[in-house]
GROMACS .gro file of C-alpha atoms in nm:
model
  270
    1UNK     CA    1   6.689   7.043  -5.795
    2UNK     CA    2   6.406   6.872  -5.629
    3UNK     CA    3   6.196   7.030  -5.305
    4UNK     CA    4   6.151   6.672  -5.122
    5UNK     CA    5   5.764   6.705  -4.896
    6UNK     CA    6   5.789   6.673  -4.519
    7UNK     CA    7   5.403   6.661  -4.469
    8UNK     CA    8   5.181   6.717  -4.135
    9UNK     CA    9   4.842   6.638  -4.215
   10UNK     CA   10   4.561   6.462  -4.067
   11UNK     CA   11   4.675   6.018  -4.073
   12UNK     CA   12   4.432   6.007  -4.378
   13UNK     CA   13   4.612   6.152  -4.592
   14UNK     CA   14   4.935   6.170  -4.468
   15UNK     CA   15   5.045   5.832  -4.713
   16UNK     CA   16   4.952   5.968  -5.027
   17UNK     CA   17   5.062   6.326  -5.008
   18UNK     CA   18   5.354   6.114  -4.916
   19UNK     CA   19   5.272   5.931  -5.141
   20UNK     CA   20   5.269   6.130  -5.488
   21UNK     CA   21   5.362   6.450  -5.392
   22UNK     CA   22   5.664   6.328  -5.145
   23UNK     CA   23   5.901   6.526  -5.410
   24UNK     CA   24   5.884   6.832  -5.735
   25UNK     CA   25   6.084   7.020  -5.974
   26UNK     CA   26   6.203   7.373  -5.819
   27UNK     CA   27   6.056   7.492  -6.090
   28UNK     CA   28   5.703   7.386  -6.040
   29UNK     CA   29   5.495   7.506  -5.757
   30UNK     CA   30   5.426   7.785  -5.540
   31UNK     CA   31   5.672   7.615  -5.293
   32UNK     CA   32   5.932   7.630  -5.616
   33UNK     CA   33   5.908   7.975  -5.729
   34UNK     CA   34   5.984   8.124  -5.309
   35UNK     CA   35   6.307   7.819  -5.405
   36UNK     CA   36   6.374   8.034  -5.701
   37UNK     CA   37   6.299   8.338  -5.635
   38UNK     CA   38   6.414   8.328  -5.268
   39UNK     CA   39   6.154   8.537  -5.145
   40UNK     CA   40   5.815   8.437  -4.943
   41UNK     CA   41   5.526   8.393  -5.153
   42UNK     CA   42   5.136   8.462  -5.066
   43UNK     CA   43   4.864   8.325  -5.251
   44UNK     CA   44   4.455   8.444  -5.112
   45UNK     CA   45   4.314   8.237  -5.391
   46UNK     CA   46   4.498   7.951  -5.483
   47UNK     CA   47   4.226   7.852  -5.774
   48UNK     CA   48   4.351   8.171  -5.949
   49UNK     CA   49   4.744   8.145  -5.947
   50UNK     CA   50   4.899   7.891  -6.282
   51UNK     CA   51   5.200   7.799  -5.982
   52UNK     CA   52   4.933   7.640  -5.745
   53UNK     CA   53   4.919   7.257  -5.746
   54UNK     CA   54   4.676   7.117  -5.615
   55UNK     CA   55   4.791   6.832  -5.297
   56UNK     CA   56   4.572   6.486  -5.327
   57UNK     CA   57   4.274   6.458  -5.070
   58UNK     CA   58   4.296   6.865  -4.947
   59UNK     CA   59   4.135   7.140  -5.129
   60UNK     CA   60   4.312   7.442  -4.973
   61UNK     CA   61   4.211   7.770  -5.066
   62UNK     CA   62   4.567   7.990  -4.995
   63UNK     CA   63   4.868   7.901  -5.001
   64UNK     CA   64   5.208   8.065  -4.834
   65UNK     CA   65   5.532   7.946  -4.878
   66UNK     CA   66   5.832   8.116  -4.669
   67UNK     CA   67   6.189   8.021  -4.781
   68UNK     CA   68   6.426   7.938  -4.495
   69UNK     CA   69   6.710   8.107  -4.631
   70UNK     CA   70   7.084   8.118  -4.535
   71UNK     CA   71   7.300   8.419  -4.628
   72UNK     CA   72   7.153   8.349  -5.049
   73UNK     CA   73   7.101   7.921  -4.982
   74UNK     CA   74   6.760   7.826  -5.014
   75UNK     CA   75   6.819   7.519  -4.724
   76UNK     CA   76   6.422   7.479  -4.790
   77UNK     CA   77   6.066   7.596  -4.790
   78UNK     CA   78   5.809   7.653  -4.538
   79UNK     CA   79   5.439   7.560  -4.677
   80UNK     CA   80   5.061   7.572  -4.548
   81UNK     CA   81   4.731   7.525  -4.732
   82UNK     CA   82   4.524   7.699  -4.618
   83UNK     CA   83   4.166   7.650  -4.566
   84UNK     CA   84   4.104   8.076  -4.549
   85UNK     CA   85   4.366   8.392  -4.650
   86UNK     CA   86   4.534   8.563  -4.390
   87UNK     CA   87   4.525   8.880  -4.293
   88UNK     CA   88   4.833   9.130  -4.313
   89UNK     CA   89   4.921   9.082  -3.894
   90UNK     CA   90   4.894   8.680  -3.932
   91UNK     CA   91   5.078   8.584  -4.263
   92UNK     CA   92   5.367   8.829  -4.109
   93UNK     CA   93   5.391   8.591  -3.810
   94UNK     CA   94   5.440   8.329  -3.933
   95UNK     CA   95   5.717   8.489  -4.192
   96UNK     CA   96   5.913   8.542  -3.896
   97UNK     CA   97   5.852   8.230  -3.709
   98UNK     CA   98   5.948   8.079  -4.020
   99UNK     CA   99   6.278   8.242  -4.059
  100UNK     CA  100   6.302   8.152  -3.690
  101UNK     CA  101   6.321   7.780  -3.798
  102UNK     CA  102   6.618   7.838  -3.993
  103UNK     CA  103   6.829   7.893  -3.700
  104UNK     CA  104   6.702   7.561  -3.619
  105UNK     CA  105   6.721   7.320  -3.978
  106UNK     CA  106   7.082   7.540  -4.030
  107UNK     CA  107   7.161   7.347  -3.640
  108UNK     CA  108   7.049   7.066  -3.710
  109UNK     CA  109   7.266   7.001  -4.030
  110UNK     CA  110   7.532   7.103  -3.811
  111UNK     CA  111   7.473   6.858  -3.612
  112UNK     CA  112   7.422   6.565  -3.862
  113UNK     CA  113   7.714   6.691  -4.080
  114UNK     CA  114   7.968   6.656  -3.737
  115UNK     CA  115   7.803   6.312  -3.671
  116UNK     CA  116   7.849   6.193  -4.019
  117UNK     CA  117   8.255   6.318  -3.960
  118UNK     CA  118   8.267   6.127  -3.659
  119UNK     CA  119   8.158   5.784  -3.776
  120UNK     CA  120   8.348   5.868  -4.121
  121UNK     CA  121   8.646   5.892  -3.902
  122UNK     CA  122   8.620   5.622  -3.726
  123UNK     CA  123   8.559   5.391  -4.001
  124UNK     CA  124   8.859   5.506  -4.218
  125UNK     CA  125   9.083   5.468  -3.864
  126UNK     CA  126   8.984   5.104  -3.830
  127UNK     CA  127   9.050   5.090  -4.246
  128UNK     CA  128   9.378   5.173  -4.194
  129UNK     CA  129   9.449   4.974  -3.849
  130UNK     CA  130   9.342   4.684  -4.147
  131UNK     CA  131   9.549   4.821  -4.428
  132UNK     CA  132   9.859   4.806  -4.254
  133UNK     CA  133   9.830   4.459  -4.055
  134UNK     CA  134   9.799   4.299  -4.398
  135UNK     CA  135  10.000   4.221  -4.598
  136UNK     CA  136   9.868   4.013  -4.882
  137UNK     CA  137   9.776   4.181  -5.101
  138UNK     CA  138   9.461   4.095  -5.230
  139UNK     CA  139   9.376   4.115  -4.886
  140UNK     CA  140   9.438   4.479  -4.886
  141UNK     CA  141   9.307   4.562  -5.231
  142UNK     CA  142   8.923   4.406  -5.097
  143UNK     CA  143   8.979   4.619  -4.766
  144UNK     CA  144   9.040   4.912  -4.976
  145UNK     CA  145   8.747   4.817  -5.208
  146UNK     CA  146   8.462   4.740  -4.917
  147UNK     CA  147   8.622   5.027  -4.679
  148UNK     CA  148   8.578   5.235  -4.942
  149UNK     CA  149   8.211   5.208  -5.046
  150UNK     CA  150   8.098   5.185  -4.674
  151UNK     CA  151   8.254   5.556  -4.560
  152UNK     CA  152   8.134   5.724  -4.841
  153UNK     CA  153   7.789   5.551  -4.939
  154UNK     CA  154   7.909   5.467  -5.329
  155UNK     CA  155   7.770   5.196  -5.519
  156UNK     CA  156   8.091   5.106  -5.617
  157UNK     CA  157   8.470   5.125  -5.537
  158UNK     CA  158   8.739   4.997  -5.825
  159UNK     CA  159   9.104   5.002  -5.732
  160UNK     CA  160   9.364   4.927  -5.973
  161UNK     CA  161   9.776   4.855  -5.850
  162UNK     CA  162  10.025   4.840  -6.123
  163UNK     CA  163  10.138   4.472  -6.127
  164UNK     CA  164  10.567   4.409  -6.060
  165UNK     CA  165  10.759   4.362  -6.367
  166UNK     CA  166  10.877   4.020  -6.372
  167UNK     CA  167  11.369   4.061  -6.241
  168UNK     CA  168  11.405   3.997  -6.647
  169UNK     CA  169  11.147   4.230  -6.788
  170UNK     CA  170  11.299   4.597  -6.905
  171UNK     CA  171  11.100   4.886  -6.711
  172UNK     CA  172  10.802   5.053  -6.810
  173UNK     CA  173  10.774   5.381  -6.770
  174UNK     CA  174  10.438   5.491  -6.918
  175UNK     CA  175  10.110   5.421  -6.763
  176UNK     CA  176   9.906   5.289  -7.084
  177UNK     CA  177  10.233   5.038  -7.078
  178UNK     CA  178  10.188   4.854  -6.793
  179UNK     CA  179   9.946   4.536  -6.649
  180UNK     CA  180   9.761   4.640  -6.369
  181UNK     CA  181   9.575   4.476  -6.089
  182UNK     CA  182   9.220   4.535  -6.087
  183UNK     CA  183   8.938   4.455  -5.754
  184UNK     CA  184   8.567   4.583  -5.733
  185UNK     CA  185   8.331   4.612  -5.479
  186UNK     CA  186   8.037   4.642  -5.581
  187UNK     CA  187   7.697   4.618  -5.349
  188UNK     CA  188   7.894   4.368  -5.113
  189UNK     CA  189   8.045   4.183  -5.349
  190UNK     CA  190   8.355   4.191  -5.410
  191UNK     CA  191   8.555   4.007  -5.747
  192UNK     CA  192   8.850   4.078  -6.025
  193UNK     CA  193   8.802   4.312  -6.292
  194UNK     CA  194   8.977   4.356  -6.665
  195UNK     CA  195   9.171   4.670  -6.691
  196UNK     CA  196   8.894   4.849  -6.938
  197UNK     CA  197   8.898   5.186  -6.623
  198UNK     CA  198   9.253   5.123  -6.541
  199UNK     CA  199   9.547   5.327  -6.655
  200UNK     CA  200   9.632   5.129  -6.929
  201UNK     CA  201   9.316   5.217  -7.098
  202UNK     CA  202   9.423   5.647  -7.180
  203UNK     CA  203   9.135   5.739  -7.043
  204UNK     CA  204   9.042   5.919  -6.738
  205UNK     CA  205   9.272   5.653  -6.511
  206UNK     CA  206   9.569   5.803  -6.736
  207UNK     CA  207   9.534   6.116  -6.726
  208UNK     CA  208   9.513   6.051  -6.346
  209UNK     CA  209   9.831   5.895  -6.289
  210UNK     CA  210   9.962   6.098  -6.536
  211UNK     CA  211   9.898   6.443  -6.352
  212UNK     CA  212   9.900   6.322  -5.969
  213UNK     CA  213   9.523   6.451  -5.925
  214UNK     CA  214   9.184   6.373  -5.844
  215UNK     CA  215   8.913   6.421  -6.041
  216UNK     CA  216   8.582   6.444  -5.968
  217UNK     CA  217   8.340   6.362  -6.292
  218UNK     CA  218   7.936   6.528  -6.115
  219UNK     CA  219   7.806   6.418  -6.460
  220UNK     CA  220   7.990   6.094  -6.691
  221UNK     CA  221   7.783   6.261  -6.996
  222UNK     CA  222   7.998   6.625  -6.949
  223UNK     CA  223   8.307   6.371  -7.012
  224UNK     CA  224   8.390   6.163  -7.292
  225UNK     CA  225   8.638   5.960  -7.205
  226UNK     CA  226   8.353   5.823  -6.888
  227UNK     CA  227   8.057   5.790  -7.137
  228UNK     CA  228   8.227   5.546  -7.379
  229UNK     CA  229   8.342   5.332  -7.164
  230UNK     CA  230   8.232   4.965  -7.163
  231UNK     CA  231   8.198   4.931  -6.795
  232UNK     CA  232   8.056   5.300  -6.661
  233UNK     CA  233   7.747   5.210  -6.917
  234UNK     CA  234   7.721   4.868  -6.805
  235UNK     CA  235   7.705   4.935  -6.422
  236UNK     CA  236   7.432   5.259  -6.504
  237UNK     CA  237   7.772   5.489  -6.316
  238UNK     CA  238   7.607   5.868  -6.368
  239UNK     CA  239   7.911   6.028  -6.115
  240UNK     CA  240   8.256   5.921  -6.014
  241UNK     CA  241   8.569   6.056  -5.840
  242UNK     CA  242   8.922   5.939  -5.993
  243UNK     CA  243   9.206   5.956  -5.753
  244UNK     CA  244   9.562   5.783  -5.799
  245UNK     CA  245   9.734   5.608  -5.527
  246UNK     CA  246  10.054   5.749  -5.439
  247UNK     CA  247  10.410   5.652  -5.258
  248UNK     CA  248  10.594   5.856  -5.034
  249UNK     CA  249  10.797   6.042  -5.334
  250UNK     CA  250  10.456   6.093  -5.496
  251UNK     CA  251  10.538   5.779  -5.739
  252UNK     CA  252  10.209   5.675  -5.876
  253UNK     CA  253  10.121   5.282  -5.838
  254UNK     CA  254   9.745   5.270  -5.990
  255UNK     CA  255   9.425   5.465  -5.910
  256UNK     CA  256   9.032   5.465  -5.716
  257UNK     CA  257   8.758   5.469  -5.853
  258UNK     CA  258   8.365   5.627  -5.614
  259UNK     CA  259   8.148   5.541  -5.858
  260UNK     CA  260   7.779   5.675  -5.804
  261UNK     CA  261   7.485   5.514  -5.992
  262UNK     CA  262   7.272   5.818  -5.995
  263UNK     CA  263   7.409   6.195  -6.001
  264UNK     CA  264   7.621   6.240  -5.700
  265UNK     CA  265   7.760   6.652  -5.619
  266UNK     CA  266   8.059   6.585  -5.466
  267UNK     CA  267   8.152   6.757  -5.132
  268UNK     CA  268   8.515   6.918  -5.032
  269UNK     CA  269   8.446   6.666  -4.694
  270UNK     CA  270   8.407   6.381  -5.016
   0.00000   0.00000   0.00000
């Protein structure tokens, strides 16, 4: 995990601070310690602290880091770099103000989530109308993958749909024995794809079609069937969801992949 810093500083120093110390791992620094331990950390003399990270262009004497807690969850850290040490009364006042700021942070996040949810539902409604009004399969699949990328902010979306067998062909029972049409949207470009990640591949998609339940892969490095996929390696996919496409009676027609080229923690909303 990382802490992302938003600074208030003199204008001539602000850009350098944001560029050079815009992010730090939660394992480092006085702020990281406050986040990990979920308690205020006050350092009256930073020169004596092994945790202290010297910001560029600033020479503070003291530092105070106060975690913004909601229950057991740390939402962030309020951090002050100080020219002078603080007395106990001032320090307690700052801690109380920071604790009050937690409410504002929580409310801002709730508002942001509601706005995002409203936008998502509006996009989904438009996508649903578009899909149900089109009878041409390729255009429907194109709408699915482009709409998925747009709604979920994914890097790639891929859909595989089982082809109908010809009248003279026997019915196919196993998903790995069927033929699939595949379409991918990657950064705005839509293209046909081969069956390498389809249910035919005996990979994650095969499991999903057989179980009729989605699978969430937070980190492909932890899932051998995903890690060994040629497409996953070539595209740099780090996290994905593979969901079955089901008919009203529960028959699996194919799968939809939602891919991220960075580690992504999927929420229940996603």
